[in-house]
Protein backbone atom coordinates (compact mmCIF):
# COMPACT_ATOMS: atom_id res chain seq x y z
CA UNK A 1 0.00 0.00 0.00
CA UNK A 2 1.75 3.17 -1.13
CA UNK A 3 1.58 6.43 0.80
CA UNK A 4 2.57 9.95 -0.26
CA UNK A 5 5.68 10.70 1.80
CA UNK A 6 5.92 14.36 0.72
CA UNK A 7 2.29 15.03 1.56
CA UNK A 8 2.73 13.36 4.94
CA UNK A 9 5.73 15.53 5.80
CA UNK A 10 4.03 18.71 4.59
CA UNK A 11 1.11 17.95 6.85
CA UNK A 12 3.35 17.18 9.83
CA UNK A 13 5.07 20.54 9.38
CA UNK A 14 1.75 22.34 8.94
CA UNK A 15 0.01 20.85 12.00
CA UNK A 16 3.05 21.24 14.25
CA UNK A 17 3.00 24.97 13.46
CA UNK A 18 -0.28 25.34 15.34
CA UNK A 19 1.70 26.07 18.49
CA UNK A 20 1.72 28.68 21.23
CA UNK A 21 4.36 31.00 19.71
CA UNK A 22 6.19 31.67 22.96
CA UNK A 23 6.62 28.01 23.93
CA UNK A 24 7.02 25.64 21.00
CA UNK A 25 5.68 23.02 20.51
CA UNK A 26 2.56 23.49 22.57
CA UNK A 27 -1.00 22.68 21.59
CA UNK A 28 -2.72 21.86 24.86
CA UNK A 29 -6.05 20.07 24.74
CA UNK A 30 -9.19 22.17 25.37
CA UNK A 31 -7.52 25.44 24.26
CA UNK A 32 -8.26 27.73 21.31
CA UNK A 33 -4.89 26.62 19.82
CA UNK A 34 -5.97 22.98 19.97
CA UNK A 35 -9.26 23.86 18.28
CA UNK A 36 -7.41 25.73 15.50
CA UNK A 37 -5.33 22.60 14.84
CA UNK A 38 -8.47 20.46 14.92
CA UNK A 39 -10.23 22.73 12.42
CA UNK A 40 -7.32 22.37 10.01
CA UNK A 41 -7.22 18.63 10.57
CA UNK A 42 -10.94 18.26 10.01
CA UNK A 43 -10.65 20.05 6.66
CA UNK A 44 -7.78 17.72 5.67
CA UNK A 45 -9.81 14.65 6.65
CA UNK A 46 -12.78 15.87 4.58
CA UNK A 47 -10.65 16.82 1.55
CA UNK A 48 -9.11 13.32 1.69
CA UNK A 49 -12.57 11.83 1.17
CA UNK A 50 -13.25 10.60 4.73
CA UNK A 51 -16.70 10.81 6.30
CA UNK A 52 -15.67 13.13 9.15
CA UNK A 53 -17.29 13.87 12.51
CA UNK A 54 -16.48 14.82 16.09
CA UNK A 55 -17.97 12.04 18.23
CA UNK A 56 -19.71 12.47 21.58
CA UNK A 57 -16.41 11.93 23.39
CA UNK A 58 -14.74 14.82 21.52
CA UNK A 59 -12.67 12.58 19.21
CA UNK A 60 -12.18 13.60 15.58
CA UNK A 61 -13.07 10.59 13.44
CA UNK A 62 -12.66 10.06 9.69
CA UNK A 63 -14.31 6.95 8.27
CA UNK A 64 -14.07 4.94 5.08
CA UNK A 65 -16.86 2.42 4.76
CA UNK A 66 -15.74 -1.16 4.10
CA UNK A 67 -17.14 -3.57 1.53
CA UNK A 68 -18.45 -5.98 4.18
CA UNK A 69 -20.66 -4.17 6.70
CA UNK A 70 -20.76 -7.27 8.92
CA UNK A 71 -17.06 -6.83 9.78
CA UNK A 72 -15.82 -4.84 12.78
CA UNK A 73 -13.80 -1.70 11.95
CA UNK A 74 -10.02 -1.39 11.83
CA UNK A 75 -9.00 1.75 13.76
CA UNK A 76 -5.79 3.74 13.19
CA UNK A 77 -4.65 7.11 14.57
CA UNK A 78 -3.23 8.83 17.65
CA UNK A 79 -3.62 12.31 19.21
CA UNK A 80 -3.06 15.95 18.21
CA UNK A 81 -2.68 17.48 21.70
CA UNK A 82 0.77 18.00 23.20
CA UNK A 83 2.47 18.34 26.57
CA UNK A 84 3.57 21.91 27.44
CA UNK A 85 6.71 22.93 25.49
CA UNK A 86 7.20 19.65 23.67
CA UNK A 87 5.57 17.07 21.49
CA UNK A 88 6.23 18.27 17.97
CA UNK A 89 5.80 14.73 16.57
CA UNK A 90 4.36 12.87 19.58
CA UNK A 91 0.82 12.06 18.49
CA UNK A 92 0.48 13.92 15.21
CA UNK A 93 2.67 11.40 13.40
CA UNK A 94 0.11 8.66 14.12
CA UNK A 95 -2.90 10.80 13.16
CA UNK A 96 -1.34 12.02 9.90
CA UNK A 97 0.12 8.61 8.97
CA UNK A 98 -3.40 7.21 9.50
CA UNK A 99 -4.88 9.95 7.33
CA UNK A 100 -2.36 9.28 4.56
CA UNK A 101 -3.04 5.55 4.59
CA UNK A 102 -6.81 6.14 4.34
CA UNK A 103 -6.37 8.78 1.63
CA UNK A 104 -4.17 6.40 -0.36
CA UNK A 105 -6.96 3.81 -0.29
CA UNK A 106 -9.40 6.43 -1.62
CA UNK A 107 -7.00 7.61 -4.32
CA UNK A 108 -6.43 4.11 -5.64
CA UNK A 109 -10.18 3.61 -5.86
CA UNK A 110 -9.87 0.60 -3.55
CA UNK A 111 -12.37 -0.66 -1.04
CA UNK A 112 -11.14 -2.49 2.06
CA UNK A 113 -13.28 -5.32 3.45
CA UNK A 114 -13.32 -3.68 6.88
CA UNK A 115 -14.33 -0.10 7.55
CA UNK A 116 -11.25 1.98 8.28
CA UNK A 117 -11.56 4.67 10.97
CA UNK A 118 -8.88 7.32 11.54
CA UNK A 119 -8.96 8.85 15.02
CA UNK A 120 -7.52 11.95 16.60
CA UNK A 121 -8.25 10.95 20.20
CA UNK A 122 -9.10 13.78 22.58
CA UNK A 123 -6.48 14.72 25.21
CA UNK A 124 -4.10 11.77 25.30
CA UNK A 125 -1.65 13.81 27.36
CA UNK A 126 -2.52 14.68 30.98
CA UNK A 127 -4.90 17.65 30.59
CA UNK A 128 -5.54 20.61 32.87
CA UNK A 129 -8.34 18.47 34.35
CA UNK A 130 -5.63 16.12 35.66
CA UNK A 131 -6.72 13.27 33.37
CA UNK A 132 -5.16 11.76 30.23
CA UNK A 133 -6.56 9.60 27.37
CA UNK A 134 -9.97 11.25 27.66
CA UNK A 135 -11.26 10.36 24.18
CA UNK A 136 -10.06 6.76 24.30
CA UNK A 137 -11.49 6.36 27.82
CA UNK A 138 -14.83 7.43 26.31
CA UNK A 139 -14.59 4.62 23.75
CA UNK A 140 -13.84 2.15 26.52
CA UNK A 141 -16.74 3.42 28.63
CA UNK A 142 -14.14 4.32 31.25
CA UNK A 143 -15.07 7.99 31.86
CA UNK A 144 -16.77 7.94 35.25
CA UNK A 145 -19.09 10.68 36.55
CA UNK A 146 -16.35 11.48 39.05
CA UNK A 147 -13.92 12.07 36.18
CA UNK A 148 -16.45 14.18 34.27
CA UNK A 149 -16.78 16.39 37.36
CA UNK A 150 -13.02 17.08 37.54
CA UNK A 151 -12.28 20.79 37.24
CA UNK A 152 -9.40 22.72 35.74
CA UNK A 153 -7.95 25.79 37.50
CA UNK A 154 -10.53 28.20 35.95
CA UNK A 155 -13.39 26.07 37.34
CA UNK A 156 -14.55 24.49 34.09
CA UNK A 157 -15.58 20.83 34.47
CA UNK A 158 -14.37 18.09 32.16
CA UNK A 159 -18.00 17.58 31.15
CA UNK A 160 -18.07 21.21 29.93
CA UNK A 161 -14.63 20.78 28.34
CA UNK A 162 -15.85 17.88 26.20
CA UNK A 163 -18.70 20.12 25.04
CA UNK A 164 -16.22 22.92 24.29
CA UNK A 165 -14.35 20.74 21.76
CA UNK A 166 -17.56 19.70 20.00
CA UNK A 167 -18.33 16.52 21.96
CA UNK A 168 -21.70 15.66 23.52
CA UNK A 169 -21.01 14.72 27.12
CA UNK A 170 -24.60 13.60 27.70
CA UNK A 171 -24.39 11.08 24.86
CA UNK A 172 -21.15 9.36 25.86
CA UNK A 173 -22.84 5.96 25.82
CA UNK A 174 -23.15 6.33 22.03
CA UNK A 175 -19.36 6.08 21.51
CA UNK A 176 -18.79 3.18 23.85
CA UNK A 177 -17.32 0.11 22.15
CA UNK A 178 -17.97 -3.17 23.90
CA UNK A 179 -15.54 -6.07 24.20
CA UNK A 180 -14.63 -7.59 20.84
CA UNK A 181 -16.16 -4.75 18.79
CA UNK A 182 -12.97 -3.57 17.03
CA UNK A 183 -11.14 -5.79 14.50
CA UNK A 184 -7.77 -4.18 15.35
CA UNK A 185 -6.25 -0.88 16.49
CA UNK A 186 -2.84 0.14 15.12
CA UNK A 187 -0.94 3.32 16.01
CA UNK A 188 2.32 4.72 14.65
CA UNK A 189 4.31 6.72 17.22
CA UNK A 190 7.81 8.01 17.81
CA UNK A 191 9.71 5.71 20.18
CA UNK A 192 10.42 8.44 22.78
CA UNK A 193 13.49 6.41 23.83
CA UNK A 194 16.91 5.49 22.45
CA UNK A 195 16.66 1.80 21.63
CA UNK A 196 15.88 1.96 17.90
CA UNK A 197 18.28 4.81 17.14
CA UNK A 198 21.18 3.27 19.07
CA UNK A 199 20.79 -0.04 17.25
CA UNK A 200 20.13 1.43 13.82
CA UNK A 201 16.72 -0.30 13.65
CA UNK A 202 14.03 1.24 11.45
CA UNK A 203 10.86 -0.04 13.12
CA UNK A 204 9.92 -1.05 16.66
CA UNK A 205 7.18 -3.63 17.16
CA UNK A 206 5.70 -2.85 20.57
CA UNK A 207 5.22 -5.84 22.86
CA UNK A 208 3.39 -4.11 25.71
CA UNK A 209 2.63 -0.71 27.20
CA UNK A 210 3.62 0.02 30.80
CA UNK A 211 1.09 0.41 33.60
CA UNK A 212 0.74 3.98 34.86
CA UNK A 213 -0.52 5.06 38.27
CA UNK A 214 -0.89 8.68 39.37
CA UNK A 215 -1.47 9.71 42.97
CA UNK A 216 -1.84 13.04 44.72
CA UNK A 217 0.31 13.19 47.86
CA UNK A 218 -0.59 15.91 50.33
CA UNK A 219 1.96 16.95 52.94
CA UNK A 220 0.46 19.20 55.62
CA UNK A 221 2.36 21.35 58.08
CA UNK A 222 1.82 24.91 59.22
CA UNK A 223 2.31 28.19 57.37
CA UNK A 224 4.31 30.64 59.49
CA UNK A 225 6.38 33.78 59.25
CA UNK A 226 9.69 32.90 57.56
CA UNK A 227 11.65 35.35 59.70
CA UNK A 228 10.06 35.08 63.10
CA UNK A 229 9.60 31.29 63.37
CA UNK A 230 12.64 29.53 64.87
CA UNK A 231 13.79 26.45 62.94
CA UNK A 232 12.94 23.93 65.70
CA UNK A 233 9.31 25.14 65.76
CA UNK A 234 8.59 24.87 62.06
CA UNK A 235 6.32 22.39 60.33
CA UNK A 236 7.63 22.96 56.79
CA UNK A 237 5.62 20.92 54.31
CA UNK A 238 8.16 21.37 51.54
CA UNK A 239 10.91 19.80 53.64
CA UNK A 240 8.69 16.74 54.05
CA UNK A 241 8.01 16.75 50.31
CA UNK A 242 11.76 16.79 49.66
CA UNK A 243 12.18 13.63 51.79
CA UNK A 244 9.45 11.86 49.81
CA UNK A 245 10.96 12.90 46.49
CA UNK A 246 14.43 11.70 47.44
CA UNK A 247 13.16 8.37 48.80
CA UNK A 248 11.10 7.74 45.63
CA UNK A 249 14.12 8.55 43.46
CA UNK A 250 16.28 6.07 45.37
CA UNK A 251 13.67 3.31 45.49
CA UNK A 252 12.89 3.51 41.77
CA UNK A 253 16.61 3.87 40.98
CA UNK A 254 17.29 0.60 42.79
CA UNK A 255 14.99 -1.14 40.31
CA UNK A 256 16.65 0.28 37.19
CA UNK A 257 18.15 -3.07 36.17
CA UNK A 258 15.18 -5.25 37.07
CA UNK A 259 13.66 -7.29 34.25
CA UNK A 260 10.61 -5.04 34.74
CA UNK A 261 12.14 -1.67 35.73
CA UNK A 262 10.04 0.89 37.55
CA UNK A 263 10.22 4.66 37.14
CA UNK A 264 8.79 7.21 39.56
CA UNK A 265 8.38 10.93 38.91
CA UNK A 266 7.16 13.91 40.91
CA UNK A 267 6.48 16.11 37.89
CA UNK A 268 4.13 18.55 39.52
CA UNK A 269 4.14 20.31 42.87
CA UNK A 270 1.95 23.00 44.34
CA UNK A 271 3.10 24.77 47.47
CA UNK A 272 1.07 27.09 49.60
CA UNK A 273 1.21 29.86 50.47
CA UNK A 274 4.08 29.84 47.89
CA UNK A 275 5.61 33.07 49.16
CA UNK A 276 9.28 33.89 49.68
CA UNK A 277 8.68 34.98 53.26
CA UNK A 278 6.31 32.22 54.44
CA UNK A 279 7.12 28.73 55.72
CA UNK A 280 5.29 26.32 53.35
CA UNK A 281 2.15 25.10 55.09
CA UNK A 282 1.09 22.56 52.48
CA UNK A 283 2.64 20.79 49.50
CA UNK A 284 0.53 18.86 47.01
CA UNK A 285 2.65 16.56 44.86
CA UNK A 286 1.69 14.45 41.88
CA UNK A 287 3.48 11.10 41.93
CA UNK A 288 3.51 9.10 38.71
CA UNK A 289 4.76 5.49 38.74
CA UNK A 290 5.25 3.32 35.65
CA UNK A 291 6.29 -0.29 35.16
CA UNK A 292 5.31 -3.47 33.37
CA UNK A 293 5.03 -5.00 36.88
CA UNK A 294 1.45 -4.29 37.92
CA UNK A 295 1.90 -5.23 41.58
CA UNK A 296 4.91 -2.92 41.90
CA UNK A 297 3.04 0.00 40.28
CA UNK A 298 0.15 -0.49 42.68
CA UNK A 299 2.24 -0.73 45.83
CA UNK A 300 4.88 1.96 45.27
CA UNK A 301 3.05 5.13 46.40
CA UNK A 302 1.31 3.55 49.37
CA UNK A 303 4.53 1.97 50.63
CA UNK A 304 6.41 5.25 50.18
CA UNK A 305 3.87 7.21 52.21
CA UNK A 306 3.52 4.67 55.01
CA UNK A 307 7.27 4.10 55.30
CA UNK A 308 8.02 7.82 55.51
CA UNK A 309 5.15 8.75 57.82
CA UNK A 310 7.26 8.47 61.00
CA UNK A 311 10.08 10.61 59.57
CA UNK A 312 7.56 13.26 58.52
CA UNK A 313 5.78 13.08 61.89
CA UNK A 314 9.13 13.84 63.52
CA UNK A 315 9.08 17.05 61.45
CA UNK A 316 5.56 17.81 62.78
CA UNK A 317 4.03 16.94 59.39
CA UNK A 318 1.20 14.69 58.27
CA UNK A 319 1.01 12.99 54.89
CA UNK A 320 -1.78 11.28 52.97
CA UNK A 321 -2.33 10.17 49.41
CA UNK A 322 -5.31 10.03 47.07
CA UNK A 323 -5.40 7.97 43.85
CA UNK A 324 -5.85 9.97 40.63
CA UNK A 325 -5.71 7.25 37.98
CA UNK A 326 -4.49 3.71 37.48
CA UNK A 327 -4.02 2.00 34.13
CA UNK A 328 -2.61 -1.54 34.23
CA UNK A 329 0.10 -2.72 31.81
CA UNK A 330 -1.37 -3.70 28.44
CA UNK A 331 -0.11 -6.36 26.03
CA UNK A 332 -0.12 -5.82 22.28
CA UNK A 333 -1.90 -8.68 20.49
CA UNK A 334 0.26 -11.39 18.87
CA UNK A 335 -1.78 -11.24 15.62
CA UNK A 336 -1.23 -7.48 15.25
CA UNK A 337 2.45 -7.73 16.23
CA UNK A 338 3.03 -10.41 13.57
CA UNK A 339 1.23 -8.33 10.95
CA UNK A 340 3.45 -5.31 11.77
CA UNK A 341 6.62 -7.44 11.62
CA UNK A 342 5.55 -9.02 8.31
CA UNK A 343 4.63 -5.60 6.89
CA UNK A 344 8.04 -4.16 7.79
CA UNK A 345 9.83 -7.22 6.38
CA UNK A 346 7.94 -6.90 3.09
CA UNK A 347 9.19 -3.32 2.84
CA UNK A 348 12.79 -4.35 3.61
CA UNK A 349 12.81 -2.51 6.97
CA UNK A 350 14.62 -3.87 10.03
CA UNK A 351 12.55 -4.47 13.18
CA UNK A 352 12.89 -5.32 16.83
CA UNK A 353 10.42 -5.99 19.61
CA UNK A 354 10.38 -3.49 22.46
CA UNK A 355 8.10 -2.39 25.29
CA UNK A 356 6.64 1.12 25.50
CA UNK A 357 7.51 3.15 28.59
CA UNK A 358 5.09 5.82 27.40
CA UNK A 359 1.34 5.55 27.79
CA UNK A 360 -0.93 5.50 24.73
CA UNK A 361 -4.64 5.48 23.86
CA UNK A 362 -4.25 1.83 22.84
CA UNK A 363 -4.48 0.73 26.49
CA UNK A 364 -8.15 1.75 26.45
CA UNK A 365 -8.90 0.53 22.93
CA UNK A 366 -7.45 -2.86 23.98
CA UNK A 367 -10.66 -3.39 25.94
CA UNK A 368 -12.56 -3.45 22.63
CA UNK A 369 -10.16 -5.46 20.47
CA UNK A 370 -6.56 -6.43 19.65
CA UNK A 371 -4.03 -3.58 19.48
CA UNK A 372 -0.54 -3.04 18.12
CA UNK A 373 1.93 -0.17 17.90
CA UNK A 374 4.59 0.74 15.35
CA UNK A 375 7.51 2.79 16.70
CA UNK A 376 9.94 4.86 14.63
CA UNK A 377 13.22 6.25 16.01
CA UNK A 378 13.49 9.85 17.23
CA UNK A 379 16.63 11.94 17.62
CA UNK A 380 18.61 11.04 20.76
CA UNK A 381 15.43 9.44 22.11
CA UNK A 382 14.28 12.90 23.21
CA UNK A 383 10.55 13.51 23.68
CA UNK A 384 8.23 15.72 25.74
CA UNK A 385 10.86 18.39 25.11
CA UNK A 386 11.22 21.08 22.42
CA UNK A 387 14.16 19.13 20.93
CA UNK A 388 11.94 16.19 19.91
CA UNK A 389 12.85 15.48 16.27
CA UNK A 390 12.44 12.93 13.48
CA UNK A 391 13.49 12.76 9.82
CA UNK A 392 10.97 12.73 6.96
CA UNK A 393 12.07 9.23 5.91
CA UNK A 394 11.36 7.91 9.43
CA UNK A 395 7.82 9.33 9.30
CA UNK A 396 7.35 7.76 5.87
CA UNK A 397 8.67 4.36 7.07
CA UNK A 398 6.13 4.37 9.89
CA UNK A 399 3.27 5.28 7.55
CA UNK A 400 4.27 2.65 4.98
CA UNK A 401 4.42 -0.05 7.64
CA UNK A 402 1.02 1.12 8.91
CA UNK A 403 -0.46 0.92 5.41
CA UNK A 404 0.91 -2.55 4.79
CA UNK A 405 -0.21 -3.71 8.24
CA UNK A 406 -3.75 -2.49 7.51
CA UNK A 407 -3.68 -4.33 4.19
CA UNK A 408 -2.58 -7.59 5.85
CA UNK A 409 -5.10 -7.28 8.70
CA UNK A 410 -7.89 -6.42 6.28
CA UNK A 411 -7.11 -9.55 4.28
CA UNK A 412 -6.79 -11.91 7.24
CA UNK A 413 -9.08 -10.75 10.07
CA UNK A 414 -12.68 -11.88 10.24
C1 LIG B 1 2.14 10.12 27.18
O1 LIG B 1 2.85 10.66 26.38
C2 LIG B 1 2.70 9.60 28.39
O2 LIG B 1 3.42 8.60 28.31
O3 LIG B 1 2.49 10.22 29.44
MN1 LIG C 1 3.21 12.24 24.97
MN1 LIG D 1 1.76 10.29 22.33
CSV table of N, CA, C and O and ligand atoms in Angstrom, one decimal, residues 79 81-83 87 90-91 124-126 189 192 358-360 383-384 388, ligand 2:
chain,number,residue,atom,x,y,z
A,79,UNK,N,-3.1,11.1,18.6
A,79,UNK,CA,-3.6,12.3,19.2
A,79,UNK,C,-2.9,13.6,18.7
A,79,UNK,O,-1.8,13.5,18.3
A,81,UNK,N,-3.1,16.6,20.6
A,81,UNK,CA,-2.7,17.5,21.7
A,81,UNK,C,-1.2,17.2,22.1
A,81,UNK,O,-0.6,16.2,21.7
A,82,UNK,N,-0.6,18.2,22.8
A,82,UNK,CA,0.8,18.0,23.2
A,82,UNK,C,0.9,18.3,24.7
A,82,UNK,O,0.1,18.9,25.3
A,83,UNK,N,2.1,17.9,25.2
A,83,UNK,CA,2.5,18.3,26.6
A,83,UNK,C,2.9,19.8,26.5
A,83,UNK,O,3.1,20.3,25.3
A,87,UNK,N,6.6,17.8,22.3
A,87,UNK,CA,5.6,17.1,21.5
A,87,UNK,C,5.3,17.6,20.1
A,87,UNK,O,4.2,17.6,19.6
A,90,UNK,N,5.1,13.8,18.7
A,90,UNK,CA,4.4,12.9,19.6
A,90,UNK,C,2.9,13.0,19.3
A,90,UNK,O,2.3,14.1,19.6
A,91,UNK,N,2.3,12.0,18.7
A,91,UNK,CA,0.8,12.1,18.5
A,91,UNK,C,0.5,12.4,17.1
A,91,UNK,O,-0.1,11.6,16.4
A,124,UNK,N,-4.9,12.9,24.9
A,124,UNK,CA,-4.1,11.8,25.3
A,124,UNK,C,-3.1,12.1,26.4
A,124,UNK,O,-2.9,11.4,27.3
A,125,UNK,N,-2.6,13.4,26.3
A,125,UNK,CA,-1.6,13.8,27.4
A,125,UNK,C,-2.4,14.3,28.6
A,125,UNK,O,-3.6,14.7,28.5
A,126,UNK,N,-1.8,14.2,29.8
A,126,UNK,CA,-2.5,14.7,31.0
A,126,UNK,C,-3.0,16.1,30.7
A,126,UNK,O,-2.2,17.0,30.4
A,189,UNK,N,3.9,5.7,16.2
A,189,UNK,CA,4.3,6.7,17.2
A,189,UNK,C,5.8,6.8,17.2
A,189,UNK,O,6.5,5.8,16.9
A,192,UNK,N,10.3,7.7,21.5
A,192,UNK,CA,10.4,8.4,22.8
A,192,UNK,C,11.5,7.8,23.7
A,192,UNK,O,11.5,8.0,24.9
A,358,UNK,N,6.1,4.7,27.5
A,358,UNK,CA,5.1,5.8,27.4
A,358,UNK,C,3.7,5.2,27.4
A,358,UNK,O,3.5,4.1,27.0
A,359,UNK,N,2.7,6.0,27.8
A,359,UNK,CA,1.3,5.5,27.8
A,359,UNK,C,0.7,5.9,26.4
A,359,UNK,O,1.3,6.8,25.8
A,360,UNK,N,-0.3,5.2,26.0
A,360,UNK,CA,-0.9,5.5,24.7
A,360,UNK,C,-2.4,5.2,24.8
A,360,UNK,O,-2.8,4.4,25.7
A,383,UNK,N,12.0,13.3,23.9
A,383,UNK,CA,10.6,13.5,23.7
A,383,UNK,C,10.0,14.3,24.9
A,383,UNK,O,10.6,14.3,25.9
A,384,UNK,N,8.8,14.8,24.7
A,384,UNK,CA,8.2,15.7,25.7
A,384,UNK,C,9.2,16.8,26.0
A,384,UNK,O,9.4,17.3,27.2
A,388,UNK,N,12.5,17.4,20.5
A,388,UNK,CA,11.9,16.2,19.9
A,388,UNK,C,12.0,16.3,18.4
A,388,UNK,O,11.5,17.3,17.8
B,2,LIG,MN1,3.2,12.2,25.0
